[in-house]
Amino acid sequence: MNPRIAVLGCGYWGSNHIRTLKGLGALHAVADANRARAEGFASENECLALDPEALFARDDVDAIVMALPPQFHAETAIRAVEAGKDVLVEKPIALTVTDGERAVAAAKANARIFMVGHVLRFHPAFEKLKELIDAGELGDVKYIHSHRLGLGKFHTENDALWDLAPHDLSMILAITGEPPAEVRGEGAALLDHLSDFAHVHMRFPSGIRSHLFASRLNPYRERRLTVVGTKAMAVMDDVEPWERKLAVYRHAVWQDSGQWAFTANDPTYVEVAAGMPLTRELEHFIDCIRTREAPRTGGGEAITVLRILTAGTVVHV
């Protein structure tokens, strides 16, 4: 039988969790501070509508997906795991490293599954990209850069870096397999005191360098991750259609008689099976609940992402 999962938070992203869990046959209840909103989703999806305070004591709830404003994630996750619930906490899991560590430690102490919603780790194009890297198709990875740009969303508690960058940081960490040794951030605040544009530069112990650019005040959408290796370069572009989401460029650069030379080749598009990352993420969460295996995107990764976000944050006065 599927675990009985409740979604806490019926906002934009919570509603996506609700519909997806319904399709997977694992949605048992929804809860929201706005009772009418919860009842509307419950009626539409044929599940229970619960008050948030009553959720943790329910014996018929095995796990909770938390899609709350991030300032509430840590304390709510601690309550949930101490009540015996497995949790999937949307990113970021907290607004400080200390709070994130407390939540992860509480899950471990109570032998509960703790998963973070780094949904792009479950994107079929990224999974294929990771396969190519692990198989040595790109050679040794030397540089990774990511661009996540668009208009909105605007939050009062977290800036463009904290809202947008966790996805890309999760993918970068999966590729490097290690936390960065150095992190340097740059930011620009145009609307208020929070960065609307954010850059993060990272250096890893293995020698890999990385750059991340996130913006919530950009006139066009860009969702691109580029990996530069010694044999080839690869680009995952989530704005492109499925048949063009993952491209490999087998360019060559060499020295000839003391001068640099290069050849530029057309991209080869790698076949990627279409699939919804959120569906695959929630299928993984359900599997972890059943098997008690550690999630692919667990607490350790969530804490590393929080450390990078903290180090890369620019405070504007």
Short mmCIF file of C-alpha atoms in Angstrom, two decimals:
data_model
loop_
_atom_site.label_atom_id
_atom_site.label_comp_id
_atom_site.label_asym_id
_atom_site.label_seq_id
_atom_site.Cartn_x
_atom_site.Cartn_y
_atom_site.Cartn_z
CA MET A 1 0.00 0.00 0.00
CA ASN A 2 1.07 3.58 -0.61
CA PRO A 3 2.02 5.67 2.42
CA ARG A 4 -0.61 8.18 3.49
CA ILE A 5 0.87 11.61 2.77
CA ALA A 6 -0.42 15.02 3.79
CA VAL A 7 0.55 18.28 2.11
CA LEU A 8 1.03 21.19 4.48
CA GLY A 9 0.74 24.47 2.59
CA CYS A 10 -1.71 24.83 -0.30
CA GLY A 11 -0.03 27.70 -2.12
CA TYR A 12 1.40 27.64 -5.64
CA TRP A 13 3.97 24.88 -5.17
CA GLY A 14 1.94 23.03 -2.56
CA SER A 15 -0.90 22.76 -5.07
CA ASN A 16 1.50 21.05 -7.50
CA HIS A 17 2.41 18.53 -4.79
CA ILE A 18 -1.28 17.93 -4.12
CA ARG A 19 -2.15 17.19 -7.74
CA THR A 20 0.92 15.00 -8.24
CA LEU A 21 0.39 12.95 -5.07
CA LYS A 22 -3.25 12.52 -6.06
CA GLY A 23 -2.12 11.06 -9.35
CA LEU A 24 0.28 8.72 -7.55
CA GLY A 25 -2.46 7.49 -5.23
CA ALA A 26 -0.67 8.71 -2.09
CA LEU A 27 -2.57 11.90 -1.17
CA HIS A 28 -4.38 11.46 2.14
CA ALA A 29 -4.89 15.01 3.44
CA VAL A 30 -4.17 18.69 2.92
CA ALA A 31 -3.70 21.42 5.50
CA ASP A 32 -3.34 25.17 5.32
CA ALA A 33 -3.69 28.15 7.63
CA ASN A 34 -6.48 29.23 5.28
CA ARG A 35 -9.15 26.64 6.09
CA ALA A 36 -11.29 27.51 3.07
CA ARG A 37 -8.35 26.98 0.74
CA ALA A 38 -7.62 23.58 2.26
CA GLU A 39 -11.25 22.54 2.00
CA GLY A 40 -11.32 23.58 -1.65
CA PHE A 41 -8.32 21.41 -2.49
CA ALA A 42 -9.67 18.55 -0.39
CA SER A 43 -12.99 18.61 -2.22
CA GLU A 44 -11.30 18.78 -5.60
CA ASN A 45 -8.89 15.93 -4.80
CA GLU A 46 -11.13 13.74 -2.63
CA CYS A 47 -9.00 13.82 0.51
CA LEU A 48 -9.19 15.13 4.06
CA ALA A 49 -8.90 18.82 4.97
CA LEU A 50 -7.09 19.17 8.29
CA ASP A 51 -6.11 22.04 10.52
CA PRO A 52 -2.31 22.42 10.60
CA GLU A 53 -2.20 22.04 14.39
CA ALA A 54 -4.12 18.76 14.24
CA LEU A 55 -1.94 17.27 11.51
CA PHE A 56 0.95 16.07 13.66
CA ALA A 57 -1.13 13.96 16.04
CA ARG A 58 -2.96 12.04 13.30
CA ASP A 59 -2.18 8.32 13.31
CA ASP A 60 -3.47 8.05 9.75
CA VAL A 61 -0.76 10.39 8.36
CA ASP A 62 2.54 8.66 7.60
CA ALA A 63 4.42 11.55 6.02
CA ILE A 64 4.13 15.27 5.39
CA VAL A 65 5.20 17.35 2.40
CA MET A 66 5.93 20.90 3.58
CA ALA A 67 5.51 23.77 1.14
CA LEU A 68 5.50 26.69 3.56
CA PRO A 69 7.24 30.06 3.62
CA PRO A 70 10.83 29.03 4.39
CA GLN A 71 10.95 30.78 7.76
CA PHE A 72 8.49 28.15 9.05
CA HIS A 73 10.12 25.04 7.59
CA ALA A 74 12.61 24.13 10.32
CA GLU A 75 10.33 24.29 13.36
CA THR A 76 7.50 22.59 11.51
CA ALA A 77 9.79 19.79 10.32
CA ILE A 78 11.04 19.24 13.87
CA ARG A 79 7.47 18.93 15.13
CA ALA A 80 6.67 16.48 12.37
CA VAL A 81 9.61 14.11 12.85
CA GLU A 82 9.17 14.16 16.62
CA ALA A 83 5.57 13.09 15.97
CA GLY A 84 6.85 10.15 13.94
CA LYS A 85 6.24 11.55 10.46
CA ASP A 86 8.62 11.32 7.51
CA VAL A 87 9.07 14.67 5.77
CA LEU A 88 9.81 16.20 2.42
CA VAL A 89 10.65 19.85 3.05
CA GLU A 90 10.66 22.31 0.19
CA LYS A 91 13.74 24.41 -0.39
CA PRO A 92 15.20 26.18 1.42
CA ILE A 93 14.68 24.01 4.50
CA ALA A 94 15.52 26.96 6.75
CA LEU A 95 16.85 30.50 6.62
CA THR A 96 19.88 29.75 8.80
CA VAL A 97 22.35 26.88 8.88
CA THR A 98 21.71 26.40 12.60
CA ASP A 99 17.97 25.91 12.11
CA GLY A 100 18.57 23.56 9.20
CA GLU A 101 20.99 21.48 11.25
CA ARG A 102 18.46 21.26 14.09
CA ALA A 103 15.79 19.94 11.74
CA VAL A 104 18.08 17.37 10.13
CA ALA A 105 19.40 16.25 13.53
CA ALA A 106 15.84 15.83 14.83
CA ALA A 107 14.96 13.61 11.87
CA LYS A 108 18.02 11.46 12.49
CA ALA A 109 17.33 11.20 16.22
CA ASN A 110 13.78 10.04 15.49
CA ALA A 111 14.77 7.69 12.64
CA ARG A 112 12.62 9.62 10.15
CA ILE A 113 13.13 10.19 6.43
CA PHE A 114 14.20 13.77 5.75
CA MET A 115 14.17 14.80 2.10
CA VAL A 116 14.61 18.25 0.60
CA GLY A 117 12.73 19.40 -2.50
CA HIS A 118 15.66 19.88 -4.87
CA VAL A 119 13.38 18.83 -7.70
CA LEU A 120 15.80 19.32 -10.61
CA ARG A 121 17.95 16.46 -9.35
CA PHE A 122 15.09 14.30 -10.69
CA HIS A 123 14.92 15.98 -14.09
CA PRO A 124 15.49 13.33 -16.80
CA ALA A 125 17.87 15.67 -18.66
CA PHE A 126 20.00 16.18 -15.55
CA GLU A 127 20.01 12.47 -14.78
CA LYS A 128 21.24 11.82 -18.32
CA LEU A 129 23.85 14.56 -18.02
CA LYS A 130 25.11 12.98 -14.79
CA GLU A 131 25.33 9.62 -16.56
CA LEU A 132 27.48 11.15 -19.31
CA ILE A 133 29.79 12.76 -16.75
CA ASP A 134 30.14 9.56 -14.71
CA ALA A 135 30.89 7.59 -17.89
CA GLY A 136 33.73 9.98 -18.74
CA GLU A 137 32.08 11.33 -21.90
CA LEU A 138 33.09 14.90 -21.02
CA GLY A 139 36.51 13.99 -19.66
CA ASP A 140 37.53 15.69 -16.43
CA VAL A 141 35.05 18.37 -15.37
CA LYS A 142 36.79 21.73 -15.06
CA TYR A 143 34.05 24.35 -14.90
CA ILE A 144 30.31 24.48 -14.24
CA HIS A 145 28.12 27.52 -14.68
CA SER A 146 24.38 27.93 -14.32
CA HIS A 147 21.90 30.68 -15.19
CA ARG A 148 18.42 30.80 -13.66
CA LEU A 149 16.78 34.05 -14.70
CA GLY A 150 13.24 35.36 -15.03
CA LEU A 151 10.65 37.81 -13.76
CA GLY A 152 9.48 36.96 -10.20
CA LYS A 153 8.63 35.54 -7.85
CA PHE A 154 9.09 38.27 -5.25
CA HIS A 155 9.36 37.39 -1.57
CA THR A 156 9.66 39.53 1.54
CA GLU A 157 11.85 37.08 3.48
CA ASN A 158 14.29 35.66 0.92
CA ASP A 159 16.06 37.11 -2.10
CA ALA A 160 16.72 35.81 -5.61
CA LEU A 161 19.68 33.75 -4.40
CA TRP A 162 17.76 31.87 -1.70
CA ASP A 163 14.67 31.42 -3.86
CA LEU A 164 16.27 30.33 -7.15
CA ALA A 165 19.79 29.06 -6.52
CA PRO A 166 19.11 25.94 -4.39
CA HIS A 167 18.10 24.01 -7.53
CA ASP A 168 21.35 24.78 -9.32
CA LEU A 169 23.51 24.33 -6.24
CA SER A 170 22.02 20.87 -5.77
CA MET A 171 22.93 19.91 -9.34
CA ILE A 172 26.42 21.39 -9.05
CA LEU A 173 27.05 19.48 -5.81
CA ALA A 174 25.85 16.25 -7.42
CA ILE A 175 28.41 16.74 -10.19
CA THR A 176 31.35 17.76 -8.00
CA GLY A 177 30.63 15.27 -5.22
CA GLU A 178 32.08 17.67 -2.66
CA PRO A 179 31.33 20.98 -0.95
CA PRO A 180 33.19 24.06 -2.16
CA ALA A 181 36.36 25.23 -0.46
CA GLU A 182 35.66 28.87 -1.31
CA VAL A 183 32.43 30.80 -1.90
CA ARG A 184 32.19 34.42 -3.00
CA GLY A 185 28.92 36.23 -3.60
CA GLU A 186 27.86 39.39 -5.40
CA GLY A 187 24.40 40.90 -5.41
CA ALA A 188 22.36 43.89 -6.50
CA ALA A 189 19.13 45.07 -4.86
CA LEU A 190 16.91 47.24 -7.03
CA LEU A 191 13.46 46.91 -5.44
CA ASP A 192 14.26 46.90 -1.72
CA HIS A 193 17.02 45.57 0.54
CA LEU A 194 17.06 42.03 -0.93
CA SER A 195 19.16 40.98 -3.92
CA ASP A 196 17.23 40.80 -7.17
CA PHE A 197 20.42 39.77 -9.00
CA ALA A 198 22.88 37.36 -7.40
CA HIS A 199 26.17 35.81 -8.49
CA VAL A 200 28.02 33.08 -6.62
CA HIS A 201 31.57 32.01 -7.47
CA MET A 202 32.85 28.71 -6.08
CA ARG A 203 36.13 26.81 -6.02
CA PHE A 204 36.13 23.12 -5.11
CA PRO A 205 38.96 21.10 -3.51
CA SER A 206 39.29 19.01 -6.68
CA GLY A 207 40.05 22.17 -8.67
CA ILE A 208 36.64 22.53 -10.30
CA ARG A 209 35.43 26.11 -10.58
CA SER A 210 31.79 27.14 -10.76
CA HIS A 211 29.68 30.23 -11.25
CA LEU A 212 25.96 30.69 -10.62
CA PHE A 213 23.80 33.59 -11.75
CA ALA A 214 20.24 33.98 -10.45
CA SER A 215 17.83 36.83 -11.11
CA ARG A 216 14.16 37.50 -10.40
CA LEU A 217 14.17 40.81 -12.29
CA ASN A 218 15.05 39.68 -15.79
CA PRO A 219 12.98 40.29 -18.96
CA TYR A 220 13.37 36.73 -20.29
CA ARG A 221 13.52 33.19 -18.88
CA GLU A 222 16.78 31.28 -18.85
CA ARG A 223 17.23 27.85 -17.27
CA ARG A 224 20.66 26.65 -18.34
CA LEU A 225 23.38 24.49 -16.77
CA THR A 226 26.71 24.20 -18.62
CA VAL A 227 29.48 21.72 -17.81
CA VAL A 228 32.92 22.18 -19.37
CA GLY A 229 35.16 19.11 -19.51
CA THR A 230 38.51 18.23 -21.04
CA LYS A 231 36.86 16.16 -23.80
CA ALA A 232 33.55 17.91 -24.38
CA MET A 233 31.06 20.44 -23.07
CA ALA A 234 27.42 19.80 -22.25
CA VAL A 235 24.45 22.14 -21.86
CA MET A 236 21.17 21.32 -20.15
CA ASP A 237 18.65 23.93 -21.27
CA ASP A 238 15.24 23.47 -19.68
CA VAL A 239 13.64 26.16 -21.85
CA GLU A 240 14.23 24.03 -24.95
CA PRO A 241 11.85 21.26 -26.09
CA TRP A 242 12.62 17.73 -24.92
CA GLU A 243 14.55 16.75 -28.03
CA ARG A 244 16.95 19.68 -27.49
CA LYS A 245 17.18 19.86 -23.69
CA LEU A 246 20.61 18.20 -23.50
CA ALA A 247 23.34 19.11 -25.99
CA VAL A 248 26.96 17.92 -26.14
CA TYR A 249 29.58 20.04 -27.89
CA ARG A 250 32.74 18.19 -28.86
CA HIS A 251 34.88 21.24 -29.45
CA ALA A 252 38.65 20.90 -29.46
CA VAL A 253 41.29 23.37 -28.29
CA TRP A 254 45.05 22.83 -28.64
CA GLN A 255 48.39 24.61 -29.08
CA ASP A 256 50.12 24.60 -32.44
CA SER A 257 53.58 26.16 -32.74
CA GLY A 258 52.98 28.21 -29.63
CA GLN A 259 49.60 29.48 -30.82
CA TRP A 260 46.16 28.42 -29.69
CA ALA A 261 43.92 26.69 -32.21
CA PHE A 262 40.42 25.27 -31.95
CA THR A 263 37.62 23.60 -33.84
CA ALA A 264 33.96 24.33 -33.12
CA ASN A 265 31.54 21.50 -33.84
CA ASP A 266 27.77 21.49 -34.05
CA PRO A 267 26.02 20.13 -30.96
CA THR A 268 24.88 16.55 -30.64
CA TYR A 269 21.48 16.37 -28.95
CA VAL A 270 21.21 13.51 -26.49
CA GLU A 271 17.94 11.62 -26.37
CA VAL A 272 16.12 12.22 -23.11
CA ALA A 273 12.88 10.49 -22.15
CA ALA A 274 10.26 13.07 -21.20
CA GLY A 275 9.15 12.99 -17.58
CA MET A 276 7.92 15.37 -14.91
CA PRO A 277 10.66 16.03 -12.31
CA LEU A 278 8.11 16.57 -9.51
CA THR A 279 6.45 13.23 -10.22
CA ARG A 280 9.83 11.48 -10.17
CA GLU A 281 10.79 13.30 -6.96
CA LEU A 282 7.61 12.25 -5.17
CA GLU A 283 7.94 8.68 -6.46
CA HIS A 284 11.41 8.66 -4.90
CA PHE A 285 10.03 10.01 -1.61
CA ILE A 286 7.37 7.30 -1.54
CA ASP A 287 10.01 4.66 -2.25
CA CYS A 288 12.21 5.98 0.58
CA ILE A 289 9.25 5.82 2.99
CA ARG A 290 8.66 2.20 2.02
CA THR A 291 12.28 1.01 2.00
CA ARG A 292 13.72 3.36 4.67
CA GLU A 293 16.59 4.10 2.28
CA ALA A 294 18.25 7.53 2.49
CA PRO A 295 16.88 10.01 -0.09
CA ARG A 296 18.98 11.11 -3.02
CA THR A 297 18.44 14.69 -1.79
CA GLY A 298 18.82 14.27 1.94
CA GLY A 299 19.64 16.42 4.93
CA GLY A 300 23.39 16.53 4.33
CA GLU A 301 22.93 18.07 0.90
CA ALA A 302 20.36 20.52 2.28
CA ILE A 303 22.82 21.74 4.90
CA THR A 304 25.62 22.17 2.34
CA VAL A 305 23.29 24.24 0.16
CA LEU A 306 22.38 26.41 3.18
CA ARG A 307 26.09 26.97 3.91
CA ILE A 308 26.71 28.12 0.33
CA LEU A 309 23.66 30.40 0.34
CA THR A 310 24.77 31.94 3.62
CA ALA A 311 28.35 32.50 2.42
CA GLY A 312 27.15 33.91 -0.90
CA THR A 313 24.54 36.30 0.49
CA VAL A 314 25.14 40.02 0.12
CA VAL A 315 23.54 42.19 2.79
CA HIS A 316 22.19 45.50 1.52
CA VAL A 317 21.54 48.36 3.94
#
